[in-house]
Short mmCIF file of C-alpha atoms and ligand atoms in Angstrom, two decimals:
data_model
loop_
_atom_site.label_atom_id
_atom_site.label_comp_id
_atom_site.label_asym_id
_atom_site.label_seq_id
_atom_site.Cartn_x
_atom_site.Cartn_y
_atom_site.Cartn_z
CA MET A 1 -7.03 2.85 -18.82
CA GLU A 2 -4.65 4.88 -20.69
CA ILE A 3 -4.37 8.18 -18.61
CA GLU A 4 -3.09 11.57 -20.71
CA PHE A 5 -2.83 15.17 -19.34
CA VAL A 6 -4.05 17.67 -22.37
CA ALA A 7 -4.45 21.74 -22.48
CA ALA A 8 -7.35 22.92 -23.03
CA ASP A 9 -6.84 23.62 -26.62
CA ALA A 10 -5.19 19.98 -27.75
CA PRO A 11 -7.35 18.88 -30.76
CA LEU A 12 -9.99 16.49 -30.28
CA ALA A 13 -9.37 12.64 -31.60
CA PRO A 14 -12.09 10.92 -33.68
CA LYS A 15 -14.17 9.12 -31.17
CA THR A 16 -14.02 11.35 -28.11
CA ALA A 17 -16.54 12.07 -25.88
CA VAL A 18 -16.18 15.61 -23.47
CA ALA A 19 -17.49 15.93 -20.51
CA ARG A 20 -17.36 19.11 -18.65
CA VAL A 21 -18.03 19.52 -15.11
CA VAL A 22 -19.97 22.16 -13.91
CA PHE A 23 -21.67 23.87 -11.17
CA GLU A 24 -24.54 23.84 -9.76
CA GLY A 25 -26.28 27.14 -11.42
CA GLN A 26 -23.80 27.83 -14.17
CA ALA A 27 -25.39 29.20 -17.31
CA GLN A 28 -24.14 27.73 -20.56
CA GLU A 29 -24.31 29.10 -24.10
CA GLY A 30 -26.14 28.39 -27.30
CA ALA A 31 -26.78 24.33 -27.98
CA LEU A 32 -25.91 23.05 -24.63
CA ALA A 33 -28.22 26.35 -22.91
CA ARG A 34 -31.24 25.00 -24.58
CA ALA A 35 -30.29 20.75 -23.65
CA VAL A 36 -30.23 22.08 -20.26
CA SER A 37 -33.67 23.82 -20.04
CA ALA A 38 -35.33 20.59 -22.11
CA SER A 39 -34.05 18.97 -19.35
CA ARG A 40 -33.77 18.92 -15.87
CA PHE A 41 -30.19 19.08 -15.55
CA THR A 42 -29.17 21.71 -12.67
CA GLY A 43 -25.65 21.02 -12.11
CA ALA A 44 -26.54 19.55 -8.91
CA LYS A 45 -23.97 16.43 -7.73
CA GLY A 46 -24.42 13.21 -9.69
CA GLN A 47 -26.66 13.88 -12.17
CA THR A 48 -24.85 14.22 -16.27
CA LEU A 49 -26.72 15.42 -19.15
CA ASP A 50 -25.66 13.91 -22.14
CA VAL A 51 -25.85 16.05 -25.74
CA LEU A 52 -25.04 14.10 -28.87
CA ALA A 53 -23.27 15.38 -31.54
CA PRO A 54 -23.33 19.18 -30.18
CA ASP A 55 -21.62 21.87 -31.94
CA GLY A 56 -17.79 22.09 -31.98
CA GLY A 57 -15.51 18.91 -32.77
CA ALA A 58 -16.96 16.51 -29.69
CA GLU A 59 -19.24 13.86 -31.24
CA ARG A 60 -21.14 13.90 -27.33
CA LEU A 61 -20.93 16.63 -24.69
CA VAL A 62 -21.60 14.91 -21.29
CA LEU A 63 -22.45 17.70 -18.68
CA VAL A 64 -21.47 16.63 -15.30
CA GLY A 65 -22.53 18.47 -12.33
CA ALA A 66 -20.62 19.10 -9.59
CA GLY A 67 -22.59 20.33 -6.72
CA LYS A 68 -21.74 23.80 -4.95
CA ALA A 69 -18.70 25.89 -6.59
CA GLU A 70 -17.31 26.21 -2.68
CA ALA A 71 -17.52 22.71 -2.23
CA PHE A 72 -15.75 21.76 -5.05
CA ASP A 73 -12.26 19.28 -3.56
CA ALA A 74 -10.31 16.67 -4.32
CA LEU A 75 -13.11 14.18 -4.15
CA ALA A 76 -15.66 16.13 -5.78
CA ALA A 77 -13.51 15.63 -8.99
CA GLU A 78 -12.60 12.20 -8.47
CA HIS A 79 -16.20 11.85 -8.55
CA ALA A 80 -17.15 13.82 -11.11
CA ALA A 81 -14.44 12.55 -13.28
CA ALA A 82 -15.87 8.82 -12.29
CA ALA A 83 -19.54 10.11 -12.86
CA ALA A 84 -18.33 11.21 -16.69
CA TYR A 85 -16.58 7.81 -16.95
CA ALA A 86 -19.89 6.09 -16.21
CA ALA A 87 -21.84 8.03 -18.71
CA VAL A 88 -20.27 7.00 -21.64
CA LYS A 89 -18.34 4.17 -21.00
CA THR A 90 -20.06 1.79 -23.59
CA SER A 91 -21.09 4.34 -25.58
CA GLY A 92 -18.63 3.59 -28.44
CA LEU A 93 -16.56 5.71 -28.30
CA THR A 94 -13.15 5.16 -27.37
CA THR A 95 -11.58 8.64 -25.75
CA LEU A 96 -13.35 10.56 -22.33
CA ARG A 97 -12.04 13.83 -21.84
CA VAL A 98 -12.15 15.59 -19.05
CA GLU A 99 -12.83 19.23 -18.40
CA LEU A 100 -12.24 20.14 -14.90
CA PRO A 101 -13.74 23.67 -13.79
CA ASN A 102 -10.53 24.76 -11.83
CA ALA A 103 -7.18 24.25 -13.88
CA ASP A 104 -5.45 23.18 -10.67
CA ALA A 105 -2.99 20.64 -11.16
CA ASP A 106 -3.97 18.59 -8.16
CA LEU A 107 -8.15 18.32 -8.91
CA ALA A 108 -6.42 17.43 -12.26
CA ALA A 109 -4.86 14.45 -11.18
CA ARG A 110 -8.14 12.86 -8.27
CA ALA A 111 -10.06 13.49 -11.79
CA ALA A 112 -7.42 11.30 -13.33
CA LEU A 113 -7.70 8.58 -10.18
CA GLY A 114 -11.37 8.60 -10.28
CA VAL A 115 -11.37 7.23 -13.98
CA ARG A 116 -8.82 4.74 -12.60
CA LEU A 117 -10.55 3.79 -9.73
CA ALA A 118 -14.01 3.78 -11.66
CA SER A 119 -12.84 1.54 -14.57
CA TYR A 120 -11.81 -0.92 -12.66
CA ARG A 121 -13.84 -4.51 -13.66
CA PHE A 122 -13.10 -8.21 -12.51
CA ASP A 123 -13.79 -9.88 -15.80
CA LYS A 124 -11.54 -12.19 -16.30
CA TYR A 125 -14.04 -15.55 -15.75
CA ARG A 126 -16.83 -13.52 -18.55
CA THR A 127 -16.33 -15.44 -21.51
CA LYS A 128 -19.68 -14.48 -23.53
CA GLU A 129 -19.53 -10.96 -22.92
CA THR A 130 -19.83 -9.44 -26.57
CA ALA A 131 -17.71 -6.66 -27.65
CA ASP A 132 -20.64 -4.17 -27.09
CA LYS A 133 -21.32 -4.73 -23.93
CA LYS A 134 -17.35 -4.07 -22.80
CA PRO A 135 -16.65 -0.58 -22.25
CA SER A 136 -15.24 1.21 -24.96
CA VAL A 137 -13.57 3.83 -23.76
CA THR A 138 -9.87 2.94 -23.04
CA LYS A 139 -8.44 6.81 -22.45
CA ALA A 140 -8.62 9.26 -20.79
CA GLN A 141 -7.80 12.87 -21.45
CA ILE A 142 -7.73 14.44 -18.03
CA VAL A 143 -6.80 18.64 -19.38
CA GLY A 144 -4.87 20.75 -16.72
CA GLN A 145 -1.30 22.52 -16.46
CA THR A 146 0.21 19.03 -18.16
CA ASP A 147 3.30 18.54 -16.49
CA ALA A 148 2.46 19.65 -12.96
CA ALA A 149 -0.37 17.19 -12.96
CA LEU A 150 1.85 14.28 -14.52
CA THR A 151 3.65 14.57 -11.25
CA ALA A 152 1.40 15.36 -9.13
CA PHE A 153 -0.21 11.67 -10.41
CA ALA A 154 2.63 9.57 -9.97
CA PRO A 155 1.77 8.78 -6.80
CA LEU A 156 -1.87 8.06 -7.65
CA ALA A 157 -0.98 5.74 -10.56
CA ALA A 158 0.55 3.63 -8.15
CA LEU A 159 -2.03 4.13 -5.64
CA ALA A 160 -4.78 2.78 -8.25
CA ASP A 161 -2.43 -0.02 -9.52
CA ALA A 162 -2.34 -1.24 -5.73
CA VAL A 163 -6.42 -0.88 -5.46
CA ALA A 164 -6.84 -2.53 -8.57
CA PHE A 165 -4.52 -5.45 -6.84
CA THR A 166 -6.57 -5.56 -3.31
CA ARG A 167 -9.99 -5.58 -5.48
CA ASP A 168 -8.39 -8.65 -7.90
CA LEU A 169 -7.47 -10.81 -4.36
CA VAL A 170 -10.89 -10.10 -3.20
CA SER A 171 -13.00 -11.27 -5.91
CA GLU A 172 -10.99 -13.89 -6.73
CA PRO A 173 -13.15 -17.30 -5.48
CA ALA A 174 -12.36 -19.51 -2.77
CA ASN A 175 -11.51 -21.82 -5.34
CA VAL A 176 -8.87 -20.41 -7.08
CA LEU A 177 -7.41 -18.10 -4.30
CA TYR A 178 -6.47 -20.27 -1.30
CA PRO A 179 -3.71 -19.73 1.20
CA ALA A 180 -0.85 -20.80 -0.72
CA GLU A 181 -2.45 -19.08 -3.89
CA PHE A 182 -2.81 -15.74 -2.63
CA ALA A 183 1.21 -15.93 -0.95
CA ARG A 184 2.43 -16.96 -4.53
CA ARG A 185 0.68 -13.70 -5.57
CA VAL A 186 1.92 -11.73 -2.65
CA LYS A 187 5.34 -12.65 -3.28
CA GLU A 188 5.56 -12.06 -7.35
CA LEU A 189 5.59 -8.13 -5.38
CA GLU A 190 8.88 -8.61 -5.15
CA ARG A 191 9.26 -7.49 -8.45
CA LEU A 192 8.43 -3.82 -6.87
CA GLY A 193 11.04 -4.17 -4.47
CA LEU A 194 9.42 -5.91 -1.67
CA GLU A 195 10.63 -8.61 0.45
CA VAL A 196 8.10 -11.68 1.09
CA GLU A 197 9.00 -14.21 3.48
CA ILE A 198 6.43 -16.73 3.23
CA LEU A 199 5.61 -19.73 6.23
CA GLY A 200 3.70 -23.01 6.15
CA GLU A 201 2.61 -24.54 9.09
CA PRO A 202 5.86 -26.70 10.02
CA GLU A 203 7.43 -22.71 10.44
CA MET A 204 4.38 -21.90 12.73
CA MET A 205 3.59 -24.93 14.57
CA LYS A 206 7.35 -23.85 15.77
CA LEU A 207 6.50 -20.85 16.58
CA GLY A 208 3.91 -22.10 18.94
CA MET A 209 1.23 -20.56 16.52
CA GLY A 210 -1.80 -22.97 17.78
CA SER A 211 -4.47 -20.70 17.60
CA LEU A 212 -4.43 -19.69 14.11
CA LEU A 213 -2.82 -23.30 12.75
CA GLY A 214 -6.77 -24.59 14.89
CA VAL A 215 -8.68 -22.60 12.13
CA GLY A 216 -7.25 -23.81 9.56
CA GLN A 217 -6.80 -27.77 10.48
CA GLY A 218 -10.21 -28.40 8.66
CA SER A 219 -9.16 -27.57 5.24
CA ILE A 220 -6.73 -29.45 2.82
CA ARG A 221 -5.56 -26.40 1.77
CA GLU A 222 -1.99 -24.72 4.26
CA SER A 223 -2.07 -22.36 6.46
CA GLN A 224 0.71 -19.75 5.66
CA LEU A 225 1.27 -16.91 7.49
CA VAL A 226 3.06 -14.17 5.50
CA VAL A 227 5.07 -11.14 6.00
CA ILE A 228 5.99 -8.74 4.05
CA ARG A 229 8.66 -5.83 4.46
CA TRP A 230 9.28 -2.77 2.79
CA ASN A 231 12.64 -0.64 3.92
CA GLY A 232 12.23 2.46 2.16
CA ALA A 233 12.96 4.96 5.43
CA ASP A 234 16.82 6.71 5.05
CA ASP A 235 17.77 4.53 8.47
CA LYS A 236 17.00 1.19 7.40
CA ASN A 237 16.78 0.27 11.16
CA ALA A 238 14.22 2.93 11.97
CA GLN A 239 10.95 1.39 13.51
CA PRO A 240 8.49 -0.20 11.61
CA VAL A 241 4.88 0.77 11.16
CA ALA A 242 2.94 -2.93 10.49
CA PHE A 243 -0.31 -3.67 9.40
CA ILE A 244 -1.72 -7.24 9.81
CA GLY A 245 -4.56 -8.79 7.69
CA LYS A 246 -7.16 -11.89 8.55
CA GLY A 247 -7.48 -13.76 5.79
CA VAL A 248 -9.94 -16.20 5.93
CA CYS A 249 -9.99 -17.26 2.13
CA PHE A 250 -13.35 -18.65 2.81
CA ASP A 251 -15.36 -18.74 6.20
CA THR A 252 -17.74 -21.49 5.96
CA GLY A 253 -18.31 -20.92 9.72
CA GLY A 254 -16.51 -24.64 10.48
CA ILE A 255 -18.25 -27.30 12.19
CA SER A 256 -20.44 -24.16 13.91
CA ILE A 257 -21.24 -24.22 10.16
CA LYS A 258 -23.52 -21.29 8.60
CA PRO A 259 -26.34 -21.38 7.46
CA ALA A 260 -26.54 -21.75 3.02
CA ASP A 261 -28.07 -18.28 2.07
CA GLY A 262 -24.91 -15.90 1.04
CA MET A 263 -22.31 -18.40 2.15
CA GLU A 264 -20.91 -17.44 -0.88
CA ASP A 265 -20.04 -13.85 0.29
CA MET A 266 -17.67 -15.60 2.17
CA LYS A 267 -14.82 -15.54 -0.04
CA TRP A 268 -14.60 -12.18 0.60
CA ASP A 269 -13.54 -12.95 4.38
CA MET A 270 -9.40 -12.21 3.47
CA GLY A 271 -10.19 -8.51 2.69
CA GLY A 272 -8.51 -7.12 5.54
CA ALA A 273 -5.30 -9.50 4.22
CA GLY A 274 -6.58 -8.39 0.37
CA ALA A 275 -5.86 -4.61 1.85
CA VAL A 276 -3.13 -5.20 4.00
CA ALA A 277 -1.37 -6.84 0.68
CA GLY A 278 -2.47 -3.66 -1.34
CA LEU A 279 -1.28 -1.09 1.23
CA MET A 280 2.42 -2.75 0.96
CA HIS A 281 2.00 -2.34 -2.95
CA VAL A 282 1.20 1.10 -2.90
CA LEU A 283 3.91 1.90 -0.34
CA ALA A 284 6.75 0.37 -3.03
CA GLY A 285 5.06 1.44 -6.16
CA ARG A 286 5.40 4.95 -5.00
CA LYS A 287 9.05 4.80 -3.01
CA ALA A 288 7.45 5.90 0.35
CA LYS A 289 10.14 6.30 2.81
CA VAL A 290 9.33 4.80 5.48
CA ASN A 291 9.51 1.24 7.09
CA ALA A 292 6.40 -1.13 6.99
CA VAL A 293 5.75 -4.60 8.07
CA GLY A 294 2.94 -6.59 6.53
CA ILE A 295 1.74 -9.72 7.68
CA LEU A 296 -0.97 -11.87 5.99
CA GLY A 297 -2.78 -14.40 8.00
CA LEU A 298 -3.84 -16.81 5.09
CA VAL A 299 -6.27 -20.00 6.10
CA GLU A 300 -9.65 -21.54 5.64
CA ASN A 301 -12.04 -22.19 7.21
CA MET A 302 -13.86 -25.47 7.25
CA PRO A 303 -15.81 -28.52 8.61
CA ASP A 304 -14.08 -31.26 8.28
CA GLY A 305 -12.86 -34.97 10.19
CA ASN A 306 -9.82 -33.23 11.86
CA ALA A 307 -12.02 -29.57 12.44
CA TYR A 308 -11.36 -27.83 15.26
CA ARG A 309 -14.49 -28.25 17.26
CA PRO A 310 -16.47 -26.30 19.78
CA GLY A 311 -15.10 -26.90 23.05
CA ASP A 312 -11.47 -27.10 21.95
CA VAL A 313 -8.74 -25.47 24.10
CA LEU A 314 -6.15 -23.82 21.56
CA THR A 315 -2.87 -22.72 22.75
CA SER A 316 -1.72 -19.35 21.07
CA MET A 317 1.72 -18.38 20.87
CA SER A 318 1.37 -15.61 23.42
CA GLY A 319 1.38 -18.73 25.81
CA GLN A 320 -3.00 -17.38 26.35
CA THR A 321 -5.28 -20.82 25.36
CA ILE A 322 -8.41 -19.87 24.24
CA GLU A 323 -11.76 -22.26 24.63
CA VAL A 324 -13.52 -22.12 21.44
CA ILE A 325 -17.20 -21.63 21.34
CA ASN A 326 -17.96 -21.00 18.35
CA THR A 327 -15.80 -22.08 15.36
CA ASP A 328 -17.49 -19.41 13.40
CA ALA A 329 -15.82 -16.80 15.57
CA GLU A 330 -12.22 -17.64 13.80
CA GLY A 331 -11.23 -14.42 12.37
CA ARG A 332 -9.78 -13.55 15.82
CA LEU A 333 -8.00 -16.92 16.11
CA VAL A 334 -5.77 -16.08 13.37
CA LEU A 335 -5.70 -12.17 14.38
CA ALA A 336 -4.44 -13.69 17.65
CA ASP A 337 -1.48 -15.22 16.89
CA ALA A 338 -0.69 -12.46 13.18
CA VAL A 339 -0.97 -9.31 16.02
CA TRP A 340 1.46 -11.52 18.68
CA TYR A 341 3.70 -12.25 16.46
CA CYS A 342 3.93 -8.95 14.93
CA GLN A 343 4.90 -6.89 18.18
CA ASP A 344 6.78 -9.76 19.20
CA ARG A 345 9.13 -9.80 16.28
CA PHE A 346 8.80 -6.35 15.18
CA LYS A 347 8.54 -4.47 18.20
CA PRO A 348 6.83 -1.25 15.48
CA LYS A 349 5.80 2.20 16.62
CA PHE A 350 2.58 1.09 15.95
CA MET A 351 -0.10 -2.07 14.86
CA VAL A 352 -2.88 -1.55 12.68
CA ASP A 353 -5.15 -4.68 12.01
CA LEU A 354 -7.82 -4.97 9.27
CA ALA A 355 -10.25 -8.08 9.06
CA THR A 356 -14.02 -8.66 7.96
CA LEU A 357 -14.41 -9.72 11.56
CA THR A 358 -18.04 -9.61 12.70
CA GLY A 359 -21.78 -8.75 10.62
CA ALA A 360 -22.29 -6.74 13.75
CA ILE A 361 -20.61 -4.04 12.85
CA ILE A 362 -23.06 -4.25 9.81
CA ILE A 363 -26.28 -3.88 12.26
CA SER A 364 -23.85 -0.81 13.97
CA LEU A 365 -22.53 0.93 11.83
CA GLY A 366 -24.79 0.06 8.14
CA ASN A 367 -22.26 -0.83 5.10
CA GLU A 368 -20.64 2.94 4.56
CA TYR A 369 -18.34 3.25 7.27
CA ALA A 370 -15.76 0.60 9.18
CA GLY A 371 -15.82 0.89 12.95
CA LEU A 372 -12.39 1.77 14.60
CA PHE A 373 -10.90 0.44 17.86
CA SER A 374 -7.70 1.52 18.80
CA ASN A 375 -5.61 1.89 22.35
CA ASN A 376 -4.10 4.93 21.49
CA ASP A 377 -6.03 8.13 20.70
CA GLU A 378 -3.30 9.41 18.35
CA LEU A 379 -2.71 6.65 15.93
CA ALA A 380 -6.66 6.87 15.42
CA ALA A 381 -7.10 10.36 15.15
CA ASN A 382 -4.70 10.16 12.34
CA LEU A 383 -6.75 7.12 11.11
CA LEU A 384 -10.04 9.45 11.05
CA ALA A 385 -8.36 12.31 9.19
CA ALA A 386 -6.89 9.90 6.84
CA SER A 387 -10.13 8.44 6.38
CA GLU A 388 -12.11 11.93 5.61
CA THR A 389 -9.59 12.59 3.11
CA GLU A 390 -10.05 9.40 1.40
CA GLY A 391 -13.16 9.21 1.75
CA GLU A 392 -12.88 5.41 3.15
CA PRO A 393 -15.46 6.36 6.08
CA LEU A 394 -14.75 5.20 9.95
CA TRP A 395 -16.00 5.32 13.39
CA ARG A 396 -14.97 4.74 16.33
CA MET A 397 -16.24 2.70 18.74
CA PRO A 398 -15.45 1.99 21.91
CA LEU A 399 -12.99 -0.70 23.76
CA PRO A 400 -15.00 -0.74 27.11
CA ALA A 401 -13.17 -2.41 29.69
CA GLN A 402 -16.77 -3.60 31.68
CA TYR A 403 -17.39 -5.77 28.58
CA ASP A 404 -13.86 -7.52 29.36
CA LYS A 405 -15.06 -10.21 31.32
CA ASN A 406 -17.39 -11.59 29.01
CA ILE A 407 -14.67 -13.11 27.40
CA ASP A 408 -13.54 -14.94 30.24
CA SER A 409 -13.87 -19.04 30.14
CA VAL A 410 -14.35 -21.06 33.00
CA ILE A 411 -11.81 -23.73 31.67
CA ALA A 412 -9.22 -21.72 30.12
CA ASP A 413 -7.85 -17.97 29.60
CA MET A 414 -10.66 -16.71 27.61
CA LYS A 415 -12.96 -18.04 25.00
CA ASN A 416 -13.59 -16.73 21.44
CA THR A 417 -17.22 -15.41 21.80
CA GLY A 418 -18.43 -12.53 23.96
CA GLY A 419 -22.40 -12.92 22.69
CA ARG A 420 -24.56 -10.98 20.90
CA PRO A 421 -24.66 -7.95 22.53
CA GLY A 422 -21.99 -5.28 21.61
CA GLY A 423 -19.99 -8.35 19.11
CA SER A 424 -17.68 -6.36 17.47
CA ILE A 425 -16.85 -4.58 20.54
CA THR A 426 -16.24 -7.45 22.68
CA ALA A 427 -13.96 -9.32 19.55
CA ALA A 428 -11.93 -6.56 19.38
CA LEU A 429 -11.42 -6.53 23.50
CA PHE A 430 -10.16 -10.30 22.11
CA ILE A 431 -7.58 -8.84 20.15
CA LYS A 432 -6.40 -6.57 22.57
CA ARG A 433 -5.42 -9.47 24.96
CA PHE A 434 -2.83 -10.37 22.14
CA VAL A 435 -1.49 -6.61 21.49
CA ASN A 436 0.60 -6.25 24.25
CA ASP A 437 0.44 -2.89 25.19
CA VAL A 438 2.29 -1.43 21.62
CA PRO A 439 -0.22 1.08 20.00
CA TRP A 440 -2.63 -0.38 18.09
CA ALA A 441 -5.85 0.28 16.05
CA HIS A 442 -8.35 -2.76 14.75
CA LEU A 443 -10.64 -1.56 11.63
CA ASP A 444 -13.47 -4.05 11.53
CA ILE A 445 -14.61 -3.85 7.89
CA ALA A 446 -17.04 -6.63 7.16
CA SER A 447 -19.35 -3.91 6.14
CA THR A 448 -16.52 -2.20 3.59
CA ALA A 449 -14.74 -4.94 1.83
CA TRP A 450 -17.00 -5.37 -0.76
CA LYS A 451 -20.06 -3.14 -2.24
CA LYS A 452 -23.69 -4.53 -3.55
CA PRO A 453 -24.67 -2.79 -5.47
CA SER A 454 -22.11 -0.10 -6.01
CA THR A 455 -22.55 3.98 -3.93
CA VAL A 456 -20.16 5.62 -5.17
CA PRO A 457 -18.84 6.24 -8.60
CA THR A 458 -14.89 5.17 -7.83
CA ILE A 459 -15.67 2.23 -6.48
CA PRO A 460 -18.11 -0.26 -8.82
CA GLU A 461 -19.66 -3.24 -7.37
CA GLY A 462 -17.56 -5.81 -5.61
CA ALA A 463 -14.71 -5.74 -4.04
CA THR A 464 -13.73 -2.22 -2.72
CA GLY A 465 -10.23 -2.46 -2.08
CA TYR A 466 -11.42 -0.01 1.21
CA GLY A 467 -8.41 0.56 3.39
CA VAL A 468 -5.64 0.69 1.07
CA ARG A 469 -6.11 4.47 0.40
CA LEU A 470 -6.67 5.36 3.96
CA LEU A 471 -3.79 3.65 5.46
CA ASN A 472 -1.47 4.83 2.66
CA ARG A 473 -2.30 8.71 3.18
CA MET A 474 -1.75 8.09 6.78
CA VAL A 475 1.32 6.93 6.49
CA GLN A 476 2.04 9.59 3.94
CA GLU A 477 1.05 12.49 6.01
CA LYS A 478 2.46 11.25 8.74
CA TYR A 479 4.60 8.94 9.23
CA GLU A 480 7.19 9.09 6.04
CA GLY A 481 10.53 10.81 6.00
N1 LIG B 1 -16.17 -13.36 8.35
C1 LIG B 1 -17.39 -13.49 9.73
C2 LIG B 1 -17.84 -11.82 9.85
C3 LIG B 1 -18.64 -10.95 8.72
C4 LIG B 1 -20.05 -11.43 8.68
C5 LIG B 1 -17.66 -10.67 7.39
C6 LIG B 1 -21.11 -10.85 7.57
C7 LIG B 1 -18.43 -10.39 6.24
C8 LIG B 1 -19.93 -10.46 6.81
C9 LIG B 1 -16.84 -13.57 10.69
O1 LIG B 1 -16.10 -14.56 10.41
C10 LIG B 1 -18.03 -14.35 11.72
O2 LIG B 1 -18.64 -15.82 11.05
N2 LIG B 1 -18.17 -14.15 12.81
C11 LIG B 1 -19.58 -14.15 13.52
C12 LIG B 1 -18.58 -13.97 14.86
C13 LIG B 1 -19.97 -14.74 16.18
C14 LIG B 1 -20.14 -16.70 15.68
C15 LIG B 1 -19.23 -14.42 17.12
C16 LIG B 1 -20.71 -13.42 13.00
O3 LIG B 1 -19.83 -12.35 12.95
O4 LIG B 1 -21.74 -14.11 13.40
MN1 LIG B 2 -16.68 -16.65 10.83
ZN1 LIG B 3 -14.64 -15.29 9.22
#
């Protein structure tokens, strides 16, 4: 999608649809007033009214409801522009011009971001889609103060690129995106100035990562640990911020195999690693003034003659031993070594891990909110504030010490499941045992890494890229400079 910012009186190119964003109850004039009175359009949020061949140059004019004027903020501008795109994307017209009810440059830039996010598509495997089914709109013109809006849009263009990178990774099927291929795609980000190190099984063996390696041992695909670094701070030795992602490229459940129904969804089980890769992409893309580390634990969880079994005892890099009760509780085993390695090697200011960790978080919070677990109130508050600004909903969950005994084992230091009650909480408490008192937060994104169906205009059905926006915002507002 090509983005331009144009003056209100810029001439209309042929094949342009004009989308006029209007507030609830805002009066229209002439033919438009008649069109409105012949419809149920009130300007409420989410409504659109398509007017063909209206008076004045445009071939189509779409009124887009933005709700109450007082509540019109940057997210509303994104959503309105995304709704405008949805209304005309397959109209046959090629340009969308968005007129906002307010000429603010930041709002114009956010509207452009809205169109970029809404127009994301993963269509590389559709070989038979006919031209009339494909989106026809390839350019968006946002009306606004052109220079100021373009400046405001630069970091948002980097963000849109990064979210698309994450969505692409998460959308790829597991026969294409296995750990080594994931690592290879991240290695390509060195073109943005990132440093990428890839550790294979021999290197991880040397480090003693028996927990992560245990999960991957039933797969013919080699497990990988990817370390991504961005050193954008003026002081190259300043303590980094760190992010860790669960990257289970496919989760069959292993020997504790999952039911067939819906198992295809488990190609998304690398959504945490996808988000961390996307975050590093945007930090580099907008040259963030921060030192950051991203760590991806990449494995495939398969049943096989060499697979790990229920009852096995694994020794993690921390030295702590883990009795495997259920091989389907594999994400925490991957994170145990990745999180320990992160604090041990990088001594970060804080660590945030992202993981599609538990089905229980979907039962707790539904499909709009991710769960937040943290040992640090300031970090938690910063994450919640960023989630609000970016429209990536997050809800804090408790880490009660009383539940920690649920993961004690009779024969090892701990076991990898704590029973069904509070399943997301005991999973988080498991990871906490590998954090070593560093400020830490865990985002359980099993509920938000993908959407079926779409419920937000900037997030098409499929991979969402959840986490990239909120972490990028938090870094920008609290940890840069
Ligand atoms: N990847 C799954 C969690 C998941 C479930 C993500 C549904 C997205 C949608 C995870 O590895 C898993 O299998 N967790 C088990 C843990 C249980 C065995 C303690 C679960 O949630 O059932
Ligand atoms: Mn699992
Ligand atoms: Zn999993």
